[in-house]
Amino acid sequence: MKKFVNDPKSFVPEMLEGVALANPDTLTYVPAYNLIMRTDAPRADKVSIVQGSGSGHEPAHVMAVGKGMLDAACPGDVFAAPPMDYVYETAKLLASDKGVLLLVNNYTGDRMAFDMGKEMAEADGVRCEILTINDDVAVQDSTWTVGRRGVAGNFFVIKAVGAASEQGADLDELLRIGNKVNDVTRTMGVALTACTPPAKGSPLFELGADEMEFGVGIHGEPGRERRALASADQIVDDLLGAVVPDLPYASGDRVALMVNGLGGTPISELYILFRHAHRRLAEQGITVGRSYVNEYCTSLDMAGASITLVRLDDEIEGLLEAPAEAAVRVF
Amino acid sequence: MKKFVNDPKSFVPEMLEGVALANPDTLTYVPAYNLIMRTDAPRADKVSIVQGSGSGHEPAHVMAVGKGMLDAACPGDVFAAPPMDYVYETAKLLASDKGVLLLVNNYTGDRMAFDMGKEMAEADGVRCEILTINDDVAVQDSTWTVGRRGVAGNFFVIKAVGAASEQGADLDELLRIGNKVNDVTRTMGVALTACTPPAKGSPLFELGADEMEFGVGIHGEPGRERRALASADQIVDDLLGAVVPDLPYASGDRVALMVNGLGGTPISELYILFRHAHRRLAEQGITVGRSYVNEYCTSLDMAGASITLVRLDDEIEGLLEAPAEAAVRVF
Amino acid sequence: MSLTRTEWVVRTIAETAIENEKYFGDLDSVVGDGDFGYSLARGFEKLLDGWDDLDRSDTGTFLKRTGMVIASRIGGTSGPLWGTAFMRAGASGGDAVARLRAAIEGIKARGQSDVGDKTLLDALVPLTDRLESELGDGASAEQAMRAAAVAAREAADATSDMVAKRGRASYTGERSRGSVDAGATAVAVLAERISETWQKQGAAS
Amino acid sequence: MSLTRTEWVVRTIAETAIENEKYFGDLDSVVGDGDFGYSLARGFEKLLDGWDDLDRSDTGTFLKRTGMVIASRIGGTSGPLWGTAFMRAGASGGDAVARLRAAIEGIKARGQSDVGDKTLLDALVPLTDRLESELGDGASAEQAMRAAAVAAREAADATSDMVAKRGRASYTGERSRGSVDAGATAVAVLAERISETWQKQGAAS
Ligand SMILES: Nc1ncnc2c1ncn2[C@@H]1O[C@H](COP(=O)(O)OP(=O)(O)O)[C@@H](O)[C@H]1O
Ligand SMILES: Nc1ncnc2c1ncn2[C@@H]1O[C@H](COP(=O)(O)OP(=O)(O)O)[C@@H](O)[C@H]1O
Ligand SMILES: [Mg+2]
Ligand SMILES: [Mg+2]
Ligand SMILES: [Mg+2]
Ligand SMILES: [Mg+2]
C-alpha cells in the first residue's frame, strides 16, 4: 500500500490531530468524537452548522470548518458514517440559541446516525434540523435505494448556508437556502482508478487498464456502468450529457461550474476537463459565472473527477461570493 | 495511462486555457508563449515578478499568478524548461519601469533559458534580474551538478517577493528579500510511486511495491537512495533528519512548516505527516509559526510528499501573512 | 437463555467479528465500500474493552447495554442496525427465538428493509425460522443451533442470486448479482462459530 | 559543405529526431526525466513547419537560422544546447570539421560541461575527431562519415560506464552508471542515419 500511514486504525484521529495542529488559533479538536470545531463556536447569535460523514473525502468536511463554512465536522471512520453518539455529542457541544443545522449526505448510514443523534439531542433540549444533500445524478432507479447520493455538490450547500449564517439567518431561513441550493445542484463523477482504504490495504475494486467507472460514487461504489477509457473531452461530454438534462440547465442559465478531483488526479488534468466543460456549456448558451477547480470531496487516492453545476441566481451567487476561511486554505 | 488527456502534445496549452477560462477577470493567456499573466500587469509602480519552469508541477507556477504572488508564468512543456523565447517575450510583455524579477528554480535548462532570455530582453532595454531558488537538500555532492534543485520552497520566495512588490519594494529590495527567504528555506521529498508524463504514457521509473525513493526530485529524478517503505512517522523522522541539520534549524527557532503533496497523495495523508512533523519539531524546541498543508509544487500524479522549513523572522512572517489571491483558490 | 449463555454468545460474536475483519471487509468491497469488516471489528473491540463493566443485572439489560455500545461506537450502516438489533433483543424478553424476532423487526424498521433486499436479514430470518422449528420439534439447543447455522449458511449463499435493494451495494443494481451479501455472510459465519463451540461451552452454562 | 548537402543533413537530423521521439524519451527516463525525446521532436517539427521560409543566403546563415529556431522553440536543456550548437556552426565558417568544432565549443560554454561528463559531447567529440582524421587520410566524405558514425556509436555505448556530471541525470550520482546517456546515443543514431543515407543523397549534392 503506497500510503503515508502508521496504524490504519489511527488514520482518522491522526489526520484530525494534524488539522488541529495546523490551525491552532481557529480550530479545536475533541478526540472522543472525531470532532473538529471552530474555537469561536457555538455563538449565541449564529446557527451552528455541522456536517459529519465518512472520512476519506478530505478536504470534506473537516477541512471545511471555519468562518463562513462549517462550525464543526464529526466524521466517522474511512467511508463509514459517524456513530450516532458523535452526532449527539457534537450537537450538544455546538448547541446555540439559534439552533443547530445538521447537513447530511444522503446515505443510509449517515441518515440513520443523524436521525438517531438528532432525536437524542432534541430530548436534551437542543434545537436541531437536518438538511439532506443529494446531488449525484448517477443514481437513477431511486426506488431501490435510499435515493440519490450526496457528493461534491455539498460544498455549495455548505458555502451558502455558511455565508447566510454569518449574516444572521435563522434556522428556517438556512433550511430554505440549503434546500434551494441543493435543488439546483447536480453532479456526476468518473473513476479512472480504484481507491485503497488504509484498513483494507489494497484497491477497493478492480478496474482494467483500459476501463473507467462512469458515475462512480465517492466511496468507490460502482456507478452507472464500466466503460472503455476515453479522451478528456469525451469524458466531459458524457458527464455533462448526464448532468445538464437532469435539472435541466438551459440556454440563458448562469451557473457555477465545479471540476472536483477525487484525490489522485493532479490539478493540471482538472483544468483540462474544466476547459472543455466551459466551452461545451458556452455552446449551449449556459454562462459560467463562478468557477471551482480543485479537490472538494474526494475518494481517498482515487484518480478521477466529478463535474457539478449549480444554477445561480442573485441570492445564491451573493452567498457563494462571500468570504470564507478554512483549513484547506493555500496561503 | 489513467489520465484525463486528449492529445498529449496539447496537454499544457489546454491546461493553460482552462486556467484562463476559470479566471476571466484576473488572468490573461497568451498562447504563443505559454504565458499566463495578471490582467492588470505590468504596472508602472510595481516590479513584475515572473517564474517559468517545466509544466507538471501545478499549481506551481501558473496557478500562483495573482495579486500578492506572481505577475506571470511562462512554463515549458511537461518537465522541460521554457524555451528562451518564452522568457524573452514574457519579460518584454511584463516590462515595468521598476523592472522585472525572474525567479528561476536551479536546473541547467531553466538557468540557460533564463540567462539567454534575460540577455535578449536587456538588449531591448528591459531591466531584469534573476533570483535562483535552490532549497532541495537531497542533492548532496553539488560539485558534480548545477547544485541544489529548486522545489516546493519556491512558494515562500514567491509569496514573500509577491507581497513586498505589492507594498512597493524595488528590484534590489526584492532580490534581497527573495535571497534571504531562499537562504533560510530547506526541503526534502519522498516518492511512493513514479509519475506518468502524458507524452510518455507509462511510469517514468520503476518502484517496487515495498520501495520508496528518498530525496526524489520533482521531475522524478532519483533522489538520495531507494529505501524500503516505512511508516508515515518514520518517513517524517527521516525527512526532518535531512532538513533540520542542514541549515541548521535549532531550538528557539520559529519556522513555517510546509507539507507539500506531489500530486497523487490525498490531503488526509499530508495531515498525518504534518502531525508528526509538528510534534517532532516541538520536541526539538522549534516552534511552528505558520502551517502549509496542501499541494504547492507537484510532480504530475506522483504519490509522495515533501517537507519544507523556513526560518521566520518578523520581516518574513509579515510577508507570508500578507493577503494573496491566485487561481489555486478554493472558495 | 441464561445470562451466562448470553454473555458467551455475545462474546463469541464479538471475537468472531474481530477475527474476520479482513474477510468481511473484502466481501463488502465486491459491490460495497469495503468498510463493513472494519466497522464491526472496531465496534466489537470497544465492546470487549468495556466488557467487565457492562451492566449484568439480567439478560435483557445486558443485551440492551451491548446494543447501546454498538450503536454509539460503530459507524456506517452497521452501527445503527446491529445496535438496534441488540437493544430490541434485550428489550423484548422471552426466549431466544422471541429476542431474535424482536431484533429482526428492529433491523427492518431502522433500515426500512425486508427479506429479499439482499441484506443480513436474508440470513437472520431463515436462521430464526429454523431455530424455532427445530426447538418446536424438540431438538436440543445445540442441535437446533447446528441446524440454524446450516440454514443461515444456505441462505447467505443464496443471496448471490439476488439484486441488492438496500445499502451501498444497491447503487450497483444488476451488478450486485453474482456475489453474496457481506452482512448475510457475516451472520452465517457467526452462527457457525456459535454452533461449533456450543458444546465446549456446554459444561459452563 | 554545400548548402544543398547541409540542408539535407539538417533535414535528416530533424526527421530522425522526430522518428525517435519515443526511443530518446525512454533513454532519458532511465536516470533523467524522460522529456528529451519530446523536446527534440517538438522543436524539429517546428523547424520543418517553417522549413521553406528559412533564410538560405548561404550555408552559414542557414545553420544560424536553424539554431535560432531550435533555441527559441525547444525547451528543457536541449533547446539552448542544440540551438547554440547550430548557431555556432553557422557562425564559424570553414569546412564541416571546423563547424563541428565550433558547435562543440558552444555546447561546452553553454553547458559548462566537457568530455567525460556523460553528455552528448562524449559522442560528438569522438565523431568529429574521427571525421577529421579520416578526411585527413584522404577518405571520401561518405567513407569518413561512415567511420565517424561508428566512432560515435562506440563512444555513446561507452557512456554506460560513466557517472553523469551534468544534466538531470547527475543528481543520481553513482546510480547513473550502467545506462547510456540519452544525448550521446541520440548523436550516434543521427550520425548513423546520415551515414546510411549519404550515398542515396549523393547524386543530388
Ligand atoms: N437498509 C438496510 N437494512 C438492512 N441491512 C442493511 C441495510 N443496508 C445495508 N445493510 C447490510 O449492511 C451491510 C453493509 O454494512 P456497512 O458496510 O456497515 O454499510 P455501508 O453500506 O454504509 O458501508 C450489507 O452487506 C447489508 O447486509
Ligand atoms: N550541461 C550539459 N552540457 C552538455 N550536455 C548536457 C548538459 N546537460 C544535459 N546534457 C545532455 O542533454 C541530455 C538531456 O537533455 P534534456 O532531457 O532535454 O535535458 P533535461 O536534463 O533538462 O531534462 C543529456 O542526455 C545530455 O546528453
Ligand atoms: Mg460505508
Ligand atoms: Mg527536462
Ligand atoms: Mg460498507
Ligand atoms: Mg530530460
PDB file of N, CA and C in Angstrom, chain D residues 65-141:
ATOM      1  N   ARG D  65      20.117  30.275 -38.712  1.00  0.00           N
ATOM      2  CA  ARG D  65      18.644  30.357 -38.600  1.00  0.00           C
ATOM      3  C   ARG D  65      18.082  29.084 -37.957  1.00  0.00           C
ATOM      4  N   THR D  66      18.626  27.963 -38.392  1.00  0.00           N
ATOM      5  CA  THR D  66      18.207  26.685 -37.805  1.00  0.00           C
ATOM      6  C   THR D  66      18.422  26.715 -36.288  1.00  0.00           C
ATOM      7  N   GLY D  67      19.587  27.160 -35.891  1.00  0.00           N
ATOM      8  CA  GLY D  67      19.906  27.223 -34.458  1.00  0.00           C
ATOM      9  C   GLY D  67      18.972  28.144 -33.707  1.00  0.00           C
ATOM     10  N   MET D  68      18.590  29.262 -34.352  1.00  0.00           N
ATOM     11  CA  MET D  68      17.708  30.205 -33.664  1.00  0.00           C
ATOM     12  C   MET D  68      16.319  29.622 -33.462  1.00  0.00           C
ATOM     13  N   VAL D  69      15.817  28.918 -34.474  1.00  0.00           N
ATOM     14  CA  VAL D  69      14.502  28.275 -34.312  1.00  0.00           C
ATOM     15  C   VAL D  69      14.574  27.265 -33.177  1.00  0.00           C
ATOM     16  N   ILE D  70      15.623  26.458 -33.174  1.00  0.00           N
ATOM     17  CA  ILE D  70      15.740  25.420 -32.139  1.00  0.00           C
ATOM     18  C   ILE D  70      15.848  26.051 -30.756  1.00  0.00           C
ATOM     19  N   ALA D  71      16.725  27.029 -30.616  1.00  0.00           N
ATOM     20  CA  ALA D  71      16.919  27.643 -29.293  1.00  0.00           C
ATOM     21  C   ALA D  71      15.645  28.309 -28.803  1.00  0.00           C
ATOM     22  N   SER D  72      14.900  28.879 -29.724  1.00  0.00           N
ATOM     23  CA  SER D  72      13.735  29.633 -29.263  1.00  0.00           C
ATOM     24  C   SER D  72      12.497  28.759 -29.147  1.00  0.00           C
ATOM     25  N   ARG D  73      12.547  27.561 -29.658  1.00  0.00           N
ATOM     26  CA  ARG D  73      11.328  26.746 -29.618  1.00  0.00           C
ATOM     27  C   ARG D  73      11.463  25.419 -28.877  1.00  0.00           C
ATOM     28  N   ILE D  74      12.681  24.957 -28.631  1.00  0.00           N
ATOM     29  CA  ILE D  74      12.833  23.733 -27.827  1.00  0.00           C
ATOM     30  C   ILE D  74      13.065  24.154 -26.382  1.00  0.00           C
ATOM     31  N   GLY D  75      12.333  23.531 -25.468  1.00  0.00           N
ATOM     32  CA  GLY D  75      12.555  23.839 -24.062  1.00  0.00           C
ATOM     33  C   GLY D  75      13.574  22.891 -23.464  1.00  0.00           C
ATOM     34  N   GLY D  76      13.577  22.790 -22.167  1.00  0.00           N
ATOM     35  CA  GLY D  76      14.492  21.893 -21.466  1.00  0.00           C
ATOM     36  C   GLY D  76      15.922  22.332 -21.651  1.00  0.00           C
ATOM     37  N   THR D  77      16.841  21.426 -21.404  1.00  0.00           N
ATOM     38  CA  THR D  77      18.250  21.727 -21.583  1.00  0.00           C
ATOM     39  C   THR D  77      18.611  21.690 -23.050  1.00  0.00           C
ATOM     40  N   SER D  78      17.884  20.883 -23.797  1.00  0.00           N
ATOM     41  CA  SER D  78      18.297  20.626 -25.172  1.00  0.00           C
ATOM     42  C   SER D  78      18.123  21.832 -26.086  1.00  0.00           C
ATOM     43  N   GLY D  79      17.114  22.662 -25.827  1.00  0.00           N
ATOM     44  CA  GLY D  79      16.907  23.823 -26.682  1.00  0.00           C
ATOM     45  C   GLY D  79      18.129  24.720 -26.710  1.00  0.00           C
ATOM     46  N   PRO D  80      18.539  25.222 -25.561  1.00  0.00           N
ATOM     47  CA  PRO D  80      19.727  26.078 -25.543  1.00  0.00           C
ATOM     48  C   PRO D  80      20.982  25.366 -26.065  1.00  0.00           C
ATOM     49  N   LEU D  81      21.164  24.098 -25.726  1.00  0.00           N
ATOM     50  CA  LEU D  81      22.402  23.409 -26.132  1.00  0.00           C
ATOM     51  C   LEU D  81      22.434  23.146 -27.635  1.00  0.00           C
ATOM     52  N   TRP D  82      21.378  22.567 -28.153  1.00  0.00           N
ATOM     53  CA  TRP D  82      21.348  22.256 -29.583  1.00  0.00           C
ATOM     54  C   TRP D  82      21.241  23.538 -30.401  1.00  0.00           C
ATOM     55  N   GLY D  83      20.492  24.501 -29.912  1.00  0.00           N
ATOM     56  CA  GLY D  83      20.379  25.776 -30.618  1.00  0.00           C
ATOM     57  C   GLY D  83      21.736  26.457 -30.711  1.00  0.00           C
ATOM     58  N   THR D  84      22.444  26.499 -29.587  1.00  0.00           N
ATOM     59  CA  THR D  84      23.773  27.099 -29.566  1.00  0.00           C
ATOM     60  C   THR D  84      24.703  26.368 -30.544  1.00  0.00           C
ATOM     61  N   ALA D  85      24.609  25.042 -30.537  1.00  0.00           N
ATOM     62  CA  ALA D  85      25.479  24.258 -31.412  1.00  0.00           C
ATOM     63  C   ALA D  85      25.274  24.643 -32.879  1.00  0.00           C
ATOM     64  N   PHE D  86      24.025  24.698 -33.314  1.00  0.00           N
ATOM     65  CA  PHE D  86      23.770  25.051 -34.728  1.00  0.00           C
ATOM     66  C   PHE D  86      24.165  26.500 -35.029  1.00  0.00           C
ATOM     67  N   MET D  87      23.873  27.389 -34.073  1.00  0.00           N
ATOM     68  CA  MET D  87      24.231  28.798 -34.311  1.00  0.00           C
ATOM     69  C   MET D  87      25.739  28.965 -34.444  1.00  0.00           C
ATOM     70  N   ARG D  88      26.481  28.317 -33.546  1.00  0.00           N
ATOM     71  CA  ARG D  88      27.944  28.445 -33.612  1.00  0.00           C
ATOM     72  C   ARG D  88      28.502  27.801 -34.877  1.00  0.00           C
ATOM     73  N   ALA D  89      27.901  26.658 -35.264  1.00  0.00           N
ATOM     74  CA  ALA D  89      28.341  26.004 -36.511  1.00  0.00           C
ATOM     75  C   ALA D  89      28.133  26.945 -37.688  1.00  0.00           C
ATOM     76  N   GLY D  90      27.033  27.646 -37.653  1.00  0.00           N
ATOM     77  CA  GLY D  90      26.751  28.579 -38.752  1.00  0.00           C
ATOM     78  C   GLY D  90      27.714  29.750 -38.744  1.00  0.00           C
ATOM     79  N   ALA D  91      28.019  30.248 -37.571  1.00  0.00           N
ATOM     80  CA  ALA D  91      28.848  31.453 -37.472  1.00  0.00           C
ATOM     81  C   ALA D  91      30.308  31.178 -37.803  1.00  0.00           C
ATOM     82  N   SER D  92      30.761  29.942 -37.630  1.00  0.00           N
ATOM     83  CA  SER D  92      32.198  29.683 -37.674  1.00  0.00           C
ATOM     84  C   SER D  92      32.791  29.749 -39.076  1.00  0.00           C
ATOM     85  N   GLY D  93      32.039  29.373 -40.092  1.00  0.00           N
ATOM     86  CA  GLY D  93      32.642  29.235 -41.404  1.00  0.00           C
ATOM     87  C   GLY D  93      33.562  28.018 -41.441  1.00  0.00           C
ATOM     88  N   GLY D  94      34.250  27.849 -42.551  1.00  0.00           N
ATOM     89  CA  GLY D  94      35.163  26.722 -42.679  1.00  0.00           C
ATOM     90  C   GLY D  94      34.453  25.463 -43.109  1.00  0.00           C
ATOM     91  N   ASP D  95      35.204  24.332 -43.037  1.00  0.00           N
ATOM     92  CA  ASP D  95      34.620  23.076 -43.508  1.00  0.00           C
ATOM     93  C   ASP D  95      33.765  22.445 -42.408  1.00  0.00           C
ATOM     94  N   ALA D  96      33.245  21.243 -42.706  1.00  0.00           N
ATOM     95  CA  ALA D  96      32.337  20.569 -41.765  1.00  0.00           C
ATOM     96  C   ALA D  96      33.019  20.349 -40.416  1.00  0.00           C
ATOM     97  N   VAL D  97      34.300  19.969 -40.444  1.00  0.00           N
ATOM     98  CA  VAL D  97      35.002  19.716 -39.186  1.00  0.00           C
ATOM     99  C   VAL D  97      35.115  21.008 -38.377  1.00  0.00           C
ATOM    100  N   ALA D  98      35.429  22.091 -39.034  1.00  0.00           N
ATOM    101  CA  ALA D  98      35.544  23.382 -38.339  1.00  0.00           C
ATOM    102  C   ALA D  98      34.212  23.771 -37.713  1.00  0.00           C
ATOM    103  N   ARG D  99      33.156  23.554 -38.466  1.00  0.00           N
ATOM    104  CA  ARG D  99      31.829  23.902 -37.934  1.00  0.00           C
ATOM    105  C   ARG D  99      31.485  23.021 -36.718  1.00  0.00           C
ATOM    106  N   LEU D 100      31.803  21.737 -36.809  1.00  0.00           N
ATOM    107  CA  LEU D 100      31.536  20.843 -35.682  1.00  0.00           C
ATOM    108  C   LEU D 100      32.343  21.256 -34.453  1.00  0.00           C
ATOM    109  N   ARG D 101      33.590  21.663 -34.677  1.00  0.00           N
ATOM    110  CA  ARG D 101      34.418  22.114 -33.544  1.00  0.00           C
ATOM    111  C   ARG D 101      33.780  23.335 -32.882  1.00  0.00           C
ATOM    112  N   ALA D 102      33.273  24.231 -33.714  1.00  0.00           N
ATOM    113  CA  ALA D 102      32.630  25.430 -33.167  1.00  0.00           C
ATOM    114  C   ALA D 102      31.378  25.052 -32.378  1.00  0.00           C
ATOM    115  N   ALA D 103      30.615  24.072 -32.905  1.00  0.00           N
ATOM    116  CA  ALA D 103      29.420  23.611 -32.206  1.00  0.00           C
ATOM    117  C   ALA D 103      29.798  23.029 -30.840  1.00  0.00           C
ATOM    118  N   ILE D 104      30.854  22.237 -30.828  1.00  0.00           N
ATOM    119  CA  ILE D 104      31.303  21.602 -29.576  1.00  0.00           C
ATOM    120  C   ILE D 104      31.709  22.663 -28.557  1.00  0.00           C
ATOM    121  N   GLU D 105      32.442  23.669 -29.001  1.00  0.00           N
ATOM    122  CA  GLU D 105      32.849  24.725 -28.067  1.00  0.00           C
ATOM    123  C   GLU D 105      31.617  25.453 -27.524  1.00  0.00           C
ATOM    124  N   GLY D 106      30.633  25.638 -28.384  1.00  0.00           N
ATOM    125  CA  GLY D 106      29.395  26.299 -27.963  1.00  0.00           C
ATOM    126  C   GLY D 106      28.682  25.497 -26.886  1.00  0.00           C
ATOM    127  N   ILE D 107      28.585  24.203 -27.074  1.00  0.00           N
ATOM    128  CA  ILE D 107      27.924  23.344 -26.083  1.00  0.00           C
ATOM    129  C   ILE D 107      28.678  23.385 -24.755  1.00  0.00           C
ATOM    130  N   LYS D 108      30.011  23.300 -24.854  1.00  0.00           N
ATOM    131  CA  LYS D 108      30.818  23.322 -23.619  1.00  0.00           C
ATOM    132  C   LYS D 108      30.592  24.623 -22.847  1.00  0.00           C
ATOM    133  N   ALA D 109      30.580  25.714 -23.581  1.00  0.00           N
ATOM    134  CA  ALA D 109      30.423  27.015 -22.925  1.00  0.00           C
ATOM    135  C   ALA D 109      29.029  27.150 -22.322  1.00  0.00           C
ATOM    136  N   ARG D 110      28.036  26.848 -23.129  1.00  0.00           N
ATOM    137  CA  ARG D 110      26.651  26.991 -22.669  1.00  0.00           C
ATOM    138  C   ARG D 110      26.357  26.021 -21.526  1.00  0.00           C
ATOM    139  N   GLY D 111      26.857  24.788 -21.627  1.00  0.00           N
ATOM    140  CA  GLY D 111      26.508  23.763 -20.637  1.00  0.00           C
ATOM    141  C   GLY D 111      27.509  23.659 -19.493  1.00  0.00           C
ATOM    142  N   GLN D 112      28.557  24.470 -19.557  1.00  0.00           N
ATOM    143  CA  GLN D 112      29.635  24.375 -18.563  1.00  0.00           C
ATOM    144  C   GLN D 112      30.027  22.922 -18.348  1.00  0.00           C
ATOM    145  N   SER D 113      30.248  22.271 -19.473  1.00  0.00           N
ATOM    146  CA  SER D 113      30.484  20.831 -19.441  1.00  0.00           C
ATOM    147  C   SER D 113      31.669  20.503 -20.328  1.00  0.00           C
ATOM    148  N   ASP D 114      32.127  19.270 -20.219  1.00  0.00           N
ATOM    149  CA  ASP D 114      33.274  18.860 -21.023  1.00  0.00           C
ATOM    150  C   ASP D 114      33.188  17.364 -21.271  1.00  0.00           C
ATOM    151  N   VAL D 115      34.076  16.891 -22.138  1.00  0.00           N
ATOM    152  CA  VAL D 115      34.158  15.449 -22.378  1.00  0.00           C
ATOM    153  C   VAL D 115      34.359  14.750 -21.041  1.00  0.00           C
ATOM    154  N   GLY D 116      33.668  13.640 -20.854  1.00  0.00           N
ATOM    155  CA  GLY D 116      33.803  12.904 -19.603  1.00  0.00           C
ATOM    156  C   GLY D 116      32.665  13.145 -18.631  1.00  0.00           C
ATOM    157  N   ASP D 117      31.792  14.117 -18.965  1.00  0.00           N
ATOM    158  CA  ASP D 117      30.672  14.417 -18.062  1.00  0.00           C
ATOM    159  C   ASP D 117      29.435  13.562 -18.366  1.00  0.00           C
ATOM    160  N   LYS D 118      29.569  12.651 -19.326  1.00  0.00           N
ATOM    161  CA  LYS D 118      28.449  11.790 -19.734  1.00  0.00           C
ATOM    162  C   LYS D 118      27.312  12.619 -20.339  1.00  0.00           C
ATOM    163  N   THR D 119      27.678  13.316 -21.412  1.00  0.00           N
ATOM    164  CA  THR D 119      26.660  14.080 -22.150  1.00  0.00           C
ATOM    165  C   THR D 119      26.839  13.799 -23.643  1.00  0.00           C
ATOM    166  N   LEU D 120      26.071  14.503 -24.454  1.00  0.00           N
ATOM    167  CA  LEU D 120      26.208  14.311 -25.892  1.00  0.00           C
ATOM    168  C   LEU D 120      27.612  14.626 -26.385  1.00  0.00           C
ATOM    169  N   LEU D 121      28.360  15.423 -25.614  1.00  0.00           N
ATOM    170  CA  LEU D 121      29.750  15.715 -26.006  1.00  0.00           C
ATOM    171  C   LEU D 121      30.568  14.438 -26.122  1.00  0.00           C
ATOM    172  N   ASP D 122      30.240  13.464 -25.311  1.00  0.00           N
ATOM    173  CA  ASP D 122      31.017  12.221 -25.306  1.00  0.00           C
ATOM    174  C   ASP D 122      30.805  11.385 -26.563  1.00  0.00           C
ATOM    175  N   ALA D 123      29.828  11.740 -27.382  1.00  0.00           N
ATOM    176  CA  ALA D 123      29.711  11.113 -28.707  1.00  0.00           C
ATOM    177  C   ALA D 123      30.136  12.090 -29.795  1.00  0.00           C
ATOM    178  N   LEU D 124      29.835  13.360 -29.596  1.00  0.00           N
ATOM    179  CA  LEU D 124      30.077  14.347 -30.649  1.00  0.00           C
ATOM    180  C   LEU D 124      31.574  14.602 -30.860  1.00  0.00           C
ATOM    181  N   VAL D 125      32.339  14.606 -29.776  1.00  0.00           N
ATOM    182  CA  VAL D 125      33.785  14.867 -29.914  1.00  0.00           C
ATOM    183  C   VAL D 125      34.492  13.699 -30.607  1.00  0.00           C
ATOM    184  N   PRO D 126      34.278  12.450 -30.190  1.00  0.00           N
ATOM    185  CA  PRO D 126      34.887  11.325 -30.923  1.00  0.00           C
ATOM    186  C   PRO D 126      34.443  11.282 -32.394  1.00  0.00           C
ATOM    187  N   LEU D 127      33.177  11.609 -32.637  1.00  0.00           N
ATOM    188  CA  LEU D 127      32.684  11.650 -34.025  1.00  0.00           C
ATOM    189  C   LEU D 127      33.504  12.644 -34.839  1.00  0.00           C
ATOM    190  N   THR D 128      33.692  13.832 -34.274  1.00  0.00           N
ATOM    191  CA  THR D 128      34.406  14.894 -35.002  1.00  0.00           C
ATOM    192  C   THR D 128      35.881  14.535 -35.193  1.00  0.00           C
ATOM    193  N   ASP D 129      36.476  13.964 -34.135  1.00  0.00           N
ATOM    194  CA  ASP D 129      37.885  13.543 -34.238  1.00  0.00           C
ATOM    195  C   ASP D 129      38.065  12.547 -35.388  1.00  0.00           C
ATOM    196  N   ARG D 130      37.171  11.566 -35.446  1.00  0.00           N
ATOM    197  CA  ARG D 130      37.319  10.538 -36.469  1.00  0.00           C
ATOM    198  C   ARG D 130      37.070  11.118 -37.870  1.00  0.00           C
ATOM    199  N   LEU D 131      36.091  11.986 -37.952  1.00  0.00           N
ATOM    200  CA  LEU D 131      35.797  12.615 -39.244  1.00  0.00           C
ATOM    201  C   LEU D 131      37.039  13.352 -39.739  1.00  0.00           C
ATOM    202  N   GLU D 132      37.635  14.087 -38.832  1.00  0.00           N
ATOM    203  CA  GLU D 132      38.812  14.877 -39.202  1.00  0.00           C
ATOM    204  C   GLU D 132      39.958  13.971 -39.643  1.00  0.00           C
ATOM    205  N   SER D 133      40.205  12.907 -38.868  1.00  0.00           N
ATOM    206  CA  SER D 133      41.357  12.060 -39.201  1.00  0.00           C
ATOM    207  C   SER D 133      41.119  11.291 -40.505  1.00  0.00           C
ATOM    208  N   GLU D 134      39.889  10.836 -40.724  1.00  0.00           N
ATOM    209  CA  GLU D 134      39.596  10.107 -41.970  1.00  0.00           C
ATOM    210  C   GLU D 134      39.772  11.018 -43.178  1.00  0.00           C
ATOM    211  N   LEU D 135      39.204  12.240 -43.052  1.00  0.00           N
ATOM    212  CA  LEU D 135      39.328  13.174 -44.170  1.00  0.00           C
ATOM    213  C   LEU D 135      40.800  13.526 -44.407  1.00  0.00           C
ATOM    214  N   GLY D 136      41.537  13.651 -43.291  1.00  0.00           N
ATOM    215  CA  GLY D 136      42.960  13.946 -43.397  1.00  0.00           C
ATOM    216  C   GLY D 136      43.708  12.815 -44.094  1.00  0.00           C
ATOM    217  N   ASP D 137      43.229  11.574 -43.873  1.00  0.00           N
ATOM    218  CA  ASP D 137      43.848  10.415 -44.520  1.00  0.00           C
ATOM    219  C   ASP D 137      43.360  10.241 -45.953  1.00  0.00           C
ATOM    220  N   GLY D 138      42.561  11.182 -46.451  1.00  0.00           N
ATOM    221  CA  GLY D 138      42.136  11.142 -47.847  1.00  0.00           C
ATOM    222  C   GLY D 138      40.862  10.367 -48.107  1.00  0.00           C
ATOM    223  N   ALA D 139      40.119  10.026 -47.080  1.00  0.00           N
ATOM    224  CA  ALA D 139      38.868   9.295 -47.297  1.00  0.00           C
ATOM    225  C   ALA D 139      37.844  10.192 -47.994  1.00  0.00           C
ATOM    226  N   SER D 140      36.899   9.538 -48.679  1.00  0.00           N
ATOM    227  CA  SER D 140      35.792  10.301 -49.264  1.00  0.00           C
ATOM    228  C   SER D 140      34.880  10.768 -48.140  1.00  0.00           C
ATOM    229  N   ALA D 141      34.044  11.734 -48.435  1.00  0.00           N
ATOM    230  CA  ALA D 141      33.089  12.227 -47.430  1.00  0.00           C
ATOM    231  C   ALA D 141      32.253  11.068 -46.915  1.00  0.00           C
TER     232      ALA D 141
END
